[in-house]
Coordinates of C-alpha atoms in Angstrom, one line a residue:
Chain A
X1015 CA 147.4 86.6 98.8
X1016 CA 145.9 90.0 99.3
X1017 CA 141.9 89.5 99.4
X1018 CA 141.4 93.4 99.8
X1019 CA 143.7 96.5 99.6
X1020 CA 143.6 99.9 100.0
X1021 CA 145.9 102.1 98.3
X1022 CA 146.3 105.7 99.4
X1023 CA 142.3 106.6 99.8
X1024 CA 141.2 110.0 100.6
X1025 CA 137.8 111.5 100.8
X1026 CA 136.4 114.7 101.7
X1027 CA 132.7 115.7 102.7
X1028 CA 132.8 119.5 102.0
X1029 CA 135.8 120.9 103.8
X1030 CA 135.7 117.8 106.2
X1031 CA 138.5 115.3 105.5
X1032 CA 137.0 112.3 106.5
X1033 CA 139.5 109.9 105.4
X1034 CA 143.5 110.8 103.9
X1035 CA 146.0 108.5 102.6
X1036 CA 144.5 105.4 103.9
X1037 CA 146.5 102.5 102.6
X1038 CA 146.3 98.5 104.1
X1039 CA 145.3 95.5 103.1
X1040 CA 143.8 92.4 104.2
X1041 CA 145.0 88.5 103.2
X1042 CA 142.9 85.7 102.6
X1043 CA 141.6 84.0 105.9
X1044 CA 142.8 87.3 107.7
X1045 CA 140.4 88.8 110.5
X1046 CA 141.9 92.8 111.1
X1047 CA 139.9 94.8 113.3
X1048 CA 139.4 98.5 112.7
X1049 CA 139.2 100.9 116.0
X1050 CA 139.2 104.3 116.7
X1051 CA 137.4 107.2 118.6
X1052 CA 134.0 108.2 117.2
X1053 CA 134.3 110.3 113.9
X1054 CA 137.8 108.9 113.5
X1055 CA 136.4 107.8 109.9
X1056 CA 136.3 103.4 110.4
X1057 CA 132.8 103.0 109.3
X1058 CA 133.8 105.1 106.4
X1059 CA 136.7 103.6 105.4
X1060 CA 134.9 99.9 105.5
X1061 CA 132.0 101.4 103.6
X1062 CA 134.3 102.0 100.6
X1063 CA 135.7 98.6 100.3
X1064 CA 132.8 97.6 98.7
X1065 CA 131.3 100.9 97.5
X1066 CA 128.7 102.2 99.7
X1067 CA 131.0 105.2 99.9
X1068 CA 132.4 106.4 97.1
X1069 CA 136.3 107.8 97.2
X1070 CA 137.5 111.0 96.0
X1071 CA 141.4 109.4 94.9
X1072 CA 143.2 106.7 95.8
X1073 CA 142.2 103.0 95.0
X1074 CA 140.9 100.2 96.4
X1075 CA 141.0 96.6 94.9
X1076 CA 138.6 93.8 96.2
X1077 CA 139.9 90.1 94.6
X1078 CA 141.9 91.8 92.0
X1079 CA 138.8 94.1 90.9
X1080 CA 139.1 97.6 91.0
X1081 CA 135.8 99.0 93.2
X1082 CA 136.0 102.8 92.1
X1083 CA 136.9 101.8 88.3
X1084 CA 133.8 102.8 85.8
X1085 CA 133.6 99.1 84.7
X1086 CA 133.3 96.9 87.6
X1087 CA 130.2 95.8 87.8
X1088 CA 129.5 97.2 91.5
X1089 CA 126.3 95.5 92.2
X1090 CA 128.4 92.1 91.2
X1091 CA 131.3 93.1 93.5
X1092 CA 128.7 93.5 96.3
X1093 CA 127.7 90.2 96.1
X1094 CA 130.9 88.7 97.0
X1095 CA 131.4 90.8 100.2
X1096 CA 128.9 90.1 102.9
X1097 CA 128.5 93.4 105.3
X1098 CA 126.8 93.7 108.8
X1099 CA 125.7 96.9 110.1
X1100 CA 125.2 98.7 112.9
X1101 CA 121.2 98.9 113.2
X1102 CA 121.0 95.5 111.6
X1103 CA 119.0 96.8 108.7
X1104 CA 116.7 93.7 108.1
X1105 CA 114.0 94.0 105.6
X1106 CA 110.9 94.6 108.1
X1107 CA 107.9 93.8 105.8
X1108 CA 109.5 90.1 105.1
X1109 CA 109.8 87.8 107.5
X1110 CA 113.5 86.2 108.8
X1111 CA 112.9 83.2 105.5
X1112 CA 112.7 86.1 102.6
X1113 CA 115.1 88.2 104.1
X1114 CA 117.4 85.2 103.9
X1115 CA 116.1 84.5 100.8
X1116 CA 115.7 87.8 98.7
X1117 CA 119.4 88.6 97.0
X1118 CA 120.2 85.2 97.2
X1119 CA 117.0 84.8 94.2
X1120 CA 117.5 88.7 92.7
X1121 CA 121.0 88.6 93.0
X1122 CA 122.3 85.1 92.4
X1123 CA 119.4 84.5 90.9
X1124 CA 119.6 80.6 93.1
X1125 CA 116.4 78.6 92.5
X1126 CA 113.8 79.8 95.4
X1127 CA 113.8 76.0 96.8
X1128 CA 117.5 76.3 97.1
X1129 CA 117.7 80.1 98.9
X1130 CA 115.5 78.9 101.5
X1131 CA 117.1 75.7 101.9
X1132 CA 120.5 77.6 101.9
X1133 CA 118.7 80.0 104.5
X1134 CA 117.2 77.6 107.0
X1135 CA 120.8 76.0 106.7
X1136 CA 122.4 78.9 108.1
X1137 CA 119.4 79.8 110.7
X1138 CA 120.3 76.9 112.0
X1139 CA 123.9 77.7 112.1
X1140 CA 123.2 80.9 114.0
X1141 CA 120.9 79.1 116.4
X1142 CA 117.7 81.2 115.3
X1143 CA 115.7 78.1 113.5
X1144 CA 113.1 78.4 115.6
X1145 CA 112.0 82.3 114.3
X1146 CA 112.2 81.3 110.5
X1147 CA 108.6 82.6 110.1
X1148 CA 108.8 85.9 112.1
X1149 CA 109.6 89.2 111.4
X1150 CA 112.5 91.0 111.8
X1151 CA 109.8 93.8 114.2
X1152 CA 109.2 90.3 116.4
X1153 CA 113.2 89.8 117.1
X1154 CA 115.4 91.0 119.7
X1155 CA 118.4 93.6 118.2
X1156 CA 121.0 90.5 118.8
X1157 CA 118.4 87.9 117.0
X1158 CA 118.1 90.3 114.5
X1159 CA 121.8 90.7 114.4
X1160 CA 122.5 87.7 114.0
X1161 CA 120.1 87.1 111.0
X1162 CA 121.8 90.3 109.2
X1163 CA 125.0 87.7 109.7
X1164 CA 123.2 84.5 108.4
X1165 CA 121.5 87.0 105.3
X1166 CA 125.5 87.9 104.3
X1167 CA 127.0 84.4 104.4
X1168 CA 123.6 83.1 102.4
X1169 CA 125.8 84.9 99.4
X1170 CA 128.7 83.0 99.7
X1171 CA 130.9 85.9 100.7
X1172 CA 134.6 85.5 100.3
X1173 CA 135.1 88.6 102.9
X1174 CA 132.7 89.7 105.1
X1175 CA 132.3 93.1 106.2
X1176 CA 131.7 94.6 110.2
X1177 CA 130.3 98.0 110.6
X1178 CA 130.0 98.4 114.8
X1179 CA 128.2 95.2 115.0
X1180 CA 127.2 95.4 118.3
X1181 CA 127.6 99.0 119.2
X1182 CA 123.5 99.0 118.8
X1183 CA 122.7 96.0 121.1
X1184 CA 121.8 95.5 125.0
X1185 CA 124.6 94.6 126.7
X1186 CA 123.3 91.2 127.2
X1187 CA 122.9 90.8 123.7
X1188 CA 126.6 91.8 123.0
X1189 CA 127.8 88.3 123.4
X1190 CA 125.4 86.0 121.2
X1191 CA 126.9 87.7 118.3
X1192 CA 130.3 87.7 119.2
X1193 CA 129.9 84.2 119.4
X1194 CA 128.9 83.9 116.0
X1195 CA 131.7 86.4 115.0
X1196 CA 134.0 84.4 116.8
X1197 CA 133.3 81.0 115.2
X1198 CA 133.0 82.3 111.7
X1199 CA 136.5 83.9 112.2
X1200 CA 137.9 80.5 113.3
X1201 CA 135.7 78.9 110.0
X1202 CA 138.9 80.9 108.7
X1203 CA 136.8 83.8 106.9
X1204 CA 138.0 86.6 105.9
X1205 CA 137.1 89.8 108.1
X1206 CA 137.1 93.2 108.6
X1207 CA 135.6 94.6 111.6
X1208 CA 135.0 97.6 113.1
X1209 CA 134.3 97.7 116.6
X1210 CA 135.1 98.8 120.2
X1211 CA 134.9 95.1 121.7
X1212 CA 138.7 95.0 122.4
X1213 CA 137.9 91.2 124.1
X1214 CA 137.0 89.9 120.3
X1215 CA 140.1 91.5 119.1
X1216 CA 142.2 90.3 121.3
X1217 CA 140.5 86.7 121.0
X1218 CA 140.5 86.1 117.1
X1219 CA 142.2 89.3 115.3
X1220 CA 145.0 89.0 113.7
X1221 CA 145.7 92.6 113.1
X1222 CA 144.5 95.9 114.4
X1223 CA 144.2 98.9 112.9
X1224 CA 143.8 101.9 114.5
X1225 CA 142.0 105.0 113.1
X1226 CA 142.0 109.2 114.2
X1227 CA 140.9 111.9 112.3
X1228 CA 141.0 110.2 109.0
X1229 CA 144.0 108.5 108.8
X1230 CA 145.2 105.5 109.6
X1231 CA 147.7 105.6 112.2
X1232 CA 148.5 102.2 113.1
X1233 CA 148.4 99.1 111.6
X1234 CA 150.1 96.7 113.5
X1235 CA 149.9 92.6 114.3
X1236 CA 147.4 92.5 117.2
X1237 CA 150.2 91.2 119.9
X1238 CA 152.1 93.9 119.0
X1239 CA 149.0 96.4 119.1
X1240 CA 148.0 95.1 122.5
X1241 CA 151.6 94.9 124.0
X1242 CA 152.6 98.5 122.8
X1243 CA 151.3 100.7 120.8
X1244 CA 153.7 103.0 118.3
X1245 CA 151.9 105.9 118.4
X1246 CA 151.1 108.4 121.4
X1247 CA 147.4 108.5 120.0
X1248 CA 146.9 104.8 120.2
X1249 CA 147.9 104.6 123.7
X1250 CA 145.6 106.9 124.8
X1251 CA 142.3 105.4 123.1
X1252 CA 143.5 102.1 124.9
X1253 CA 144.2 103.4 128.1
X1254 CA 140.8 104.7 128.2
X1255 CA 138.7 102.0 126.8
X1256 CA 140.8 99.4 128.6
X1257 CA 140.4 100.6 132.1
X1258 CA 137.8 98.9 133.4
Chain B
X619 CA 60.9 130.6 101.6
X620 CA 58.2 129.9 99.2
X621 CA 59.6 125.9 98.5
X622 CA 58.1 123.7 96.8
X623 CA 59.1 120.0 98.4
X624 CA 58.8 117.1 95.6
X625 CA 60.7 114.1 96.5
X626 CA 58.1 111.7 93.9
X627 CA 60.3 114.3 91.3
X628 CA 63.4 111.1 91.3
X629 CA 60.7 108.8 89.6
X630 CA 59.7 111.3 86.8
X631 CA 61.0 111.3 83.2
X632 CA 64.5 113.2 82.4
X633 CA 64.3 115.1 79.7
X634 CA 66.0 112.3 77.8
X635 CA 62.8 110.7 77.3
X636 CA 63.6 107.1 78.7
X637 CA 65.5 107.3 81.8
X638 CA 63.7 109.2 85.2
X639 CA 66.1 111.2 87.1
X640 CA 66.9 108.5 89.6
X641 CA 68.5 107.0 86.8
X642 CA 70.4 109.9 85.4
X643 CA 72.1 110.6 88.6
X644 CA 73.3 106.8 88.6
X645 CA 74.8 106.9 85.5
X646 CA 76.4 110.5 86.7
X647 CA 77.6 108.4 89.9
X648 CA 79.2 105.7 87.5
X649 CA 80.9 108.1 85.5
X650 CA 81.8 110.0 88.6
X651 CA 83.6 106.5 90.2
X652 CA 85.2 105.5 86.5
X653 CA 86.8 109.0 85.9
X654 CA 88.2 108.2 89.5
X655 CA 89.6 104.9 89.2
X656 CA 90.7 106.0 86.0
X657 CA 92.6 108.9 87.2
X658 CA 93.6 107.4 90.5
X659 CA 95.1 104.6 88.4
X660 CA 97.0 107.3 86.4
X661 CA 97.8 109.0 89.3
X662 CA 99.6 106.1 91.2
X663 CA 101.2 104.5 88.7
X664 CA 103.0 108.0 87.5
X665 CA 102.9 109.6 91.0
X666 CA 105.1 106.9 92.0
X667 CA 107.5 106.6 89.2
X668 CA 107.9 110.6 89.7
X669 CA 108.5 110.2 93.8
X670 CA 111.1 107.6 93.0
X671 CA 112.8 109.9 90.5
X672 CA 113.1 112.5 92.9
X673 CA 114.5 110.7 95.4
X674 CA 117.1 108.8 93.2
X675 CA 120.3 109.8 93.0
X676 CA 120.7 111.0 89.5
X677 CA 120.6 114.4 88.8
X678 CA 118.7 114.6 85.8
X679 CA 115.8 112.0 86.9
X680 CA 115.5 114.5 90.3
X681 CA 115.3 117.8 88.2
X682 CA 112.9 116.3 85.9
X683 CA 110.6 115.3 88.7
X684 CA 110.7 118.4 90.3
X685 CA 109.6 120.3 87.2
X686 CA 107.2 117.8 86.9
X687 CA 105.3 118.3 90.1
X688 CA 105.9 121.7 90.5
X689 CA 103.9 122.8 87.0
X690 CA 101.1 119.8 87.6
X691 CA 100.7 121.0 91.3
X692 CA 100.8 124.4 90.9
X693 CA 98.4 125.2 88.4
X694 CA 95.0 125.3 89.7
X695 CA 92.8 122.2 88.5
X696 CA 90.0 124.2 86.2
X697 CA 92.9 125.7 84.2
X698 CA 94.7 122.3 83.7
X699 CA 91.4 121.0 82.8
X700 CA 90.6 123.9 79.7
X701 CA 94.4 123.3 78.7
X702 CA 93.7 119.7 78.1
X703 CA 90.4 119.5 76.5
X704 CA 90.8 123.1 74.6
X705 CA 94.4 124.2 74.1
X706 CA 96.0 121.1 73.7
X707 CA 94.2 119.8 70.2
X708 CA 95.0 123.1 69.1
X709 CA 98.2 123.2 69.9
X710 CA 99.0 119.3 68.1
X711 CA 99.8 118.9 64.7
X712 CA 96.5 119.1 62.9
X713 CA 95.5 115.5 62.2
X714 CA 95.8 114.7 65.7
X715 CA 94.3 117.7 67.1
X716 CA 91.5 116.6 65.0
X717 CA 91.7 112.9 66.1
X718 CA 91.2 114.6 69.8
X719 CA 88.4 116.3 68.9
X720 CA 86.4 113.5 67.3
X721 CA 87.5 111.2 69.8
X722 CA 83.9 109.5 71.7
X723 CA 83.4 110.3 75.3
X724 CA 86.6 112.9 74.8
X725 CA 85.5 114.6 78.1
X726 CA 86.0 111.4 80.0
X727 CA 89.1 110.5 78.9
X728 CA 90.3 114.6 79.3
X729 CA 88.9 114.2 82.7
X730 CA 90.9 111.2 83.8
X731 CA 94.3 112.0 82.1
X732 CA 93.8 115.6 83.6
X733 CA 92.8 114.5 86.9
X734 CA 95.4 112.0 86.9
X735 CA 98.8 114.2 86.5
X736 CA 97.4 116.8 88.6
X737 CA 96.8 113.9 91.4
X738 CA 100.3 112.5 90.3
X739 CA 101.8 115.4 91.1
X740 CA 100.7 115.4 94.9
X741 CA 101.1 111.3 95.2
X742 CA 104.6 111.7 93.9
X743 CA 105.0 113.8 97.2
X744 CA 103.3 111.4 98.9
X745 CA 105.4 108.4 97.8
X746 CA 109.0 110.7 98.1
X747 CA 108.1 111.5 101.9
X748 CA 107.4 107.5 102.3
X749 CA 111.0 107.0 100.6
X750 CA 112.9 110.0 102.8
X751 CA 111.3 108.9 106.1
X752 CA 113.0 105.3 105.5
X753 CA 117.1 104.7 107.3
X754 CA 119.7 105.5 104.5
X755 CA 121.1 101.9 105.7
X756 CA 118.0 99.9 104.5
X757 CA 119.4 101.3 101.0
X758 CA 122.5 100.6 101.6
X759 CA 121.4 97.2 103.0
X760 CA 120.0 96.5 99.9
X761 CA 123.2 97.3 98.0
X762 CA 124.9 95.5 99.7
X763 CA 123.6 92.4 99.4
X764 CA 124.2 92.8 95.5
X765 CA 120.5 94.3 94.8
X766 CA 120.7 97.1 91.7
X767 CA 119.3 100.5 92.8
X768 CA 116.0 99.7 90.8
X769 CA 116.2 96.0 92.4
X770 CA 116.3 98.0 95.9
X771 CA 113.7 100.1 95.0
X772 CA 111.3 97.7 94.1
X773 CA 111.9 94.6 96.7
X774 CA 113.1 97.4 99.9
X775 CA 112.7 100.3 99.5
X776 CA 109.2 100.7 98.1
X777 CA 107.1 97.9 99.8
X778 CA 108.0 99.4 103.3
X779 CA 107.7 103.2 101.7
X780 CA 104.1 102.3 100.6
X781 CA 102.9 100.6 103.8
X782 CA 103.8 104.0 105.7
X783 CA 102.0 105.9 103.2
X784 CA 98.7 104.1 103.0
X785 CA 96.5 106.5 105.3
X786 CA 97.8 109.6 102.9
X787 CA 97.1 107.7 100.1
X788 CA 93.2 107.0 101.3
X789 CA 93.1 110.8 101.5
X790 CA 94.8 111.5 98.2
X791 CA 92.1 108.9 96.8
X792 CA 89.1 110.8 98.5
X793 CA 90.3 113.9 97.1
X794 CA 90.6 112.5 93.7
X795 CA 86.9 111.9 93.7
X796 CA 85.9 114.6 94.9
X797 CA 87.1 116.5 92.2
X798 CA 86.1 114.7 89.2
X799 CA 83.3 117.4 89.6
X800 CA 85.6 119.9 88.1
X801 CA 84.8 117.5 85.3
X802 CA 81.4 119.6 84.9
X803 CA 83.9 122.3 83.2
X804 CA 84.2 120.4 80.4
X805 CA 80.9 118.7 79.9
X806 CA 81.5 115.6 81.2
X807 CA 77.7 114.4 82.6
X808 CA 79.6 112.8 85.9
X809 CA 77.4 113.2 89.3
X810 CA 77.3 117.0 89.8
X811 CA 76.6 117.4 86.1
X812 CA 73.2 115.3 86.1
X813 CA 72.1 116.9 89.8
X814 CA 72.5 120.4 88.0
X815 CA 70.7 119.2 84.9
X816 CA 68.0 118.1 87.5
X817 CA 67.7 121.4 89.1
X818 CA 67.4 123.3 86.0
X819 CA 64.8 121.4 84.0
X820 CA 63.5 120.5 87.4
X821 CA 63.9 123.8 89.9
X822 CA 64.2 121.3 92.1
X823 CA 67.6 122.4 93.3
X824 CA 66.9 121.0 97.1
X825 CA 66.6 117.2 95.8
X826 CA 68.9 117.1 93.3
X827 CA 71.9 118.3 95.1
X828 CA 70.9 116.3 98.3
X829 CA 70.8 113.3 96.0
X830 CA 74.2 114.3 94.8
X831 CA 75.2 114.8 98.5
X832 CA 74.6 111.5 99.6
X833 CA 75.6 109.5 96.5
X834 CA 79.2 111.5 97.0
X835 CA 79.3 110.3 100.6
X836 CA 78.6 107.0 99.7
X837 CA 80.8 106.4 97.2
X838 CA 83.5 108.0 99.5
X839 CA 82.7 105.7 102.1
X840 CA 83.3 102.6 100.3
X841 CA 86.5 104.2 99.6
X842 CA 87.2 104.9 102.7
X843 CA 86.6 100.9 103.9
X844 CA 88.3 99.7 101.0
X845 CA 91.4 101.5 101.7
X846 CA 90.8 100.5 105.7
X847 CA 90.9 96.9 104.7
X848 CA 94.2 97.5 102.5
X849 CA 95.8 99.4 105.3
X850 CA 94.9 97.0 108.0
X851 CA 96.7 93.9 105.4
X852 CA 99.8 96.4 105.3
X853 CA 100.8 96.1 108.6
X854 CA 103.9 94.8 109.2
X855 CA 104.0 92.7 112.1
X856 CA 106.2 93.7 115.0
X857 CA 106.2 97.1 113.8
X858 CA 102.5 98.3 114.9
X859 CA 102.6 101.7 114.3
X860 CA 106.2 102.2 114.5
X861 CA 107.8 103.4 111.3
X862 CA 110.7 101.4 110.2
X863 CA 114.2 103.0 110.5
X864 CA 112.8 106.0 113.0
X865 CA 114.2 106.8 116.3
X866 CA 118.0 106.3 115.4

């Protein structure tokens, strides 16, 4: 069962393509990472699945709702995909309990009692329980990562979104949220992830999908992708991040 | 200079009959700090709905508030004030023109309504340069999580946008004050009013206006420590005086 797809989407900024004819999809319990050399259009492309960034043609269906149709209810849609961006993008004037909390009362309008409980629940789970009452400001960027992971799944996402997760962090930090990443993709959720870190792809993804200049040009099980690439373009973006 | 000094002249009776001058310039004071809060009121309430309206992205809602602050800021203050309090009864269908006119204490409320669009305009700036200097993400964060654009106004957006804004909003409130004297146009008897009605019956011009001196000052400085007390519980910890969403 196909949780999201993507049929033929295009958009332009201006003159700027940024992405054409990008068509995939992504199955229930399915984890496909999205790579590609800077301005190759990912972050784009995963912003659209849940409407951040609007598409020019094409469409795009997210659990058999169209997201670009005049009647979805987009805020609705939202709910039901968790996303995790690059800067972490915490709420800084509420502390790591109301960010947890916030949507989860506005949104899914969950009695308070029951957001935080839901919230210290998944602190827990993310091994930050111990911060509950600090602010975002007082955190690290991978505790604060990790929190923007813990605020998604207190929605109950049945996809969850990746936008360069880590690209923002300390090295050091890189790894504390991969393990999170890495547990929740064994949890069997469903992901889409864009990012560089080839070791998480190679240790949980089940598909890869490769990105330049807009398009898609590879889309490929992750054995296959690792083993040998199709296209000439792919090869090259490995060979240079895999090097060292 | 041929002076006259006569400081006893506070404790001698107005020309009202009852009150001395001491007394008139307090009441001038108190109308002086109501038309403020009054305005100010006006002016942050509106100011902020119009700096929201610019920033949002629907075309109609930006234009609007860019015709908005570009007339109320743009006009000089004494005009807007003869436009309210003469032009616009004339200008409304007769029986409420007339209502207008008869209306008790009309120059306070033409003071505060006119003070408080022309302040608007300048805190709508105020509150649109809080909103711009905010990361497009924490919008987008807000979206995300299934927040409505007005939800992500009012629970993200604005309570950080506001917090960075506090020290031009202290200064927006000090000017507000300040020019309630314009009021004078009108005939409203707010502080500057009463210090000139001093110095004419009086020729006392030296007292009166350094009464009128320090009662401005004073009110201004409790301003100014009110708003210090509001910025200081704005803070947001772990941010100090970092702005949230900069250096990216």
């Amino acid at each position: 069962m196909s949780m999201i797809t993507l049929r033929d989407v295009s958009k332009t900024y201006g003159d700027f393509r940024v992405l054409s004819g990008c068509s995939t999809s992504v199955s229930k319990g399915e984890v496909v990472v999205v790579c590609g050399p800077s301005g190759s259009g990912k972050s784009t492309l995963i912003k659209t699945i849940n409407g951040l960034e609007p598409i020019d043609s094409g469409n795009i269906t997210v659990d058999g709702t169209a997201v670009s149709s005049p009647t979805t209810n987009l805020p609705l849609l939202r709910a039901k995909v968790g996303m995790v961006f690059q800067h972490f993008e915490l709420f800084p004037h509420l502390n790591i309990r109301e960010n947890l909390a916030l949507a989860q009362i506005k949104v899914l309008k969950r009695p308070r009692d029951t957001a935080l409980e839901k919230g210290a629940a998944l602190l827990e789970r993310v091994g930050l329980s111990a911060h509950a009452e600090k602010f975002p400001g007082q955190l690290s960027g991978g505790q604060q990562q990790r929190v923007a992971i813990a605020r998604a799944l207190a929605m109950d996402p049945i996809a969850m979104l990746f936008d360069e997760p880590t690209s923002a962090l300390d090295p050091e930090m890189i790894n504390e949220v991969l393990d999170v990443m890495v547990e929740l993709a064994r949890d069997g959720m469903t992901m889409m992830v864009v990012t560089h870190e080839m070791g998480f792809a190679r240790k949980v993804a089940n598909r890869v999908i490769f990105m330049d200049r807009g398009e898609i040009v590879e889309d490929a099980d992750k054995n296959e992708f690792f083993g040998k690439p199709r296209s000439e373009r792919a090869q090259q973006f490995l060979s240079k991040i895999l090097v060292h | 200079m041929n002076y006259h000094w006569n400081w006893w002249i506070f404790f001698e009776p107005s020309l009202d009959g009852t009150n001395t001058y001491l007394t008139t310039l307090f009441w001038g004071l108190g109308w002086t700090a109501a038309t403020a809060i009054v305005a100010f009121a006006i002016a942050l309430v509106l100011g902020s709905i119009v700096g929201v309206a610019r920033t949002a992205p629907i075309g109609w809602m930006q234009r609007a508030g860019t015709i908005f602050v570009e007339i109320f800021r743009n006009i000089p203050l004494l005009v807007q004030m003869f436009l309210w309090y003469f032009v616009l009864p004339e200008i409304l269908p007769r029986d409420a023109g007339m209502w207008l006119k008869q209306l008790p204490n009309a120059q306070f409320y033409t003071a505060a309504v006119c003070l408080g669009f022309y302040h608007a305009a300048r805190m709508a700036e105020v509150v649109r340069a809080g909103l711009l200097s905010l990361s497009r993400g924490q919008k987008m964060a807000g979206q995300a999580l299934g927040l409505t654009l007005p939800q992500t106004y009012r629970y993200v957006l604005l309570p950080v946008a506001y917090r960075i804004v506090v020290p031009a909003i202290t200064s927006e409130f000090l000017s507000c004050t300040k020019n309630t004297s314009v009021g004078i146009a009108i005939g409203l008897v707010e502080l500057t009013g009463t210090a000139r009605a001093m110095q004419e019956n009086t020729f006392q011009v030296f007292e009166a206006f350094a009464a009128a001196t320090v009662l401005y000052l004073a009110l201004n400085m409790v301003i100014v420590f009110a708003m210090r007390a509001v910025e200081k519980s704005a803070v947001i910890p772990g941010l100090g005086n970092r702005v949230a969403g900069r250096g990216r």
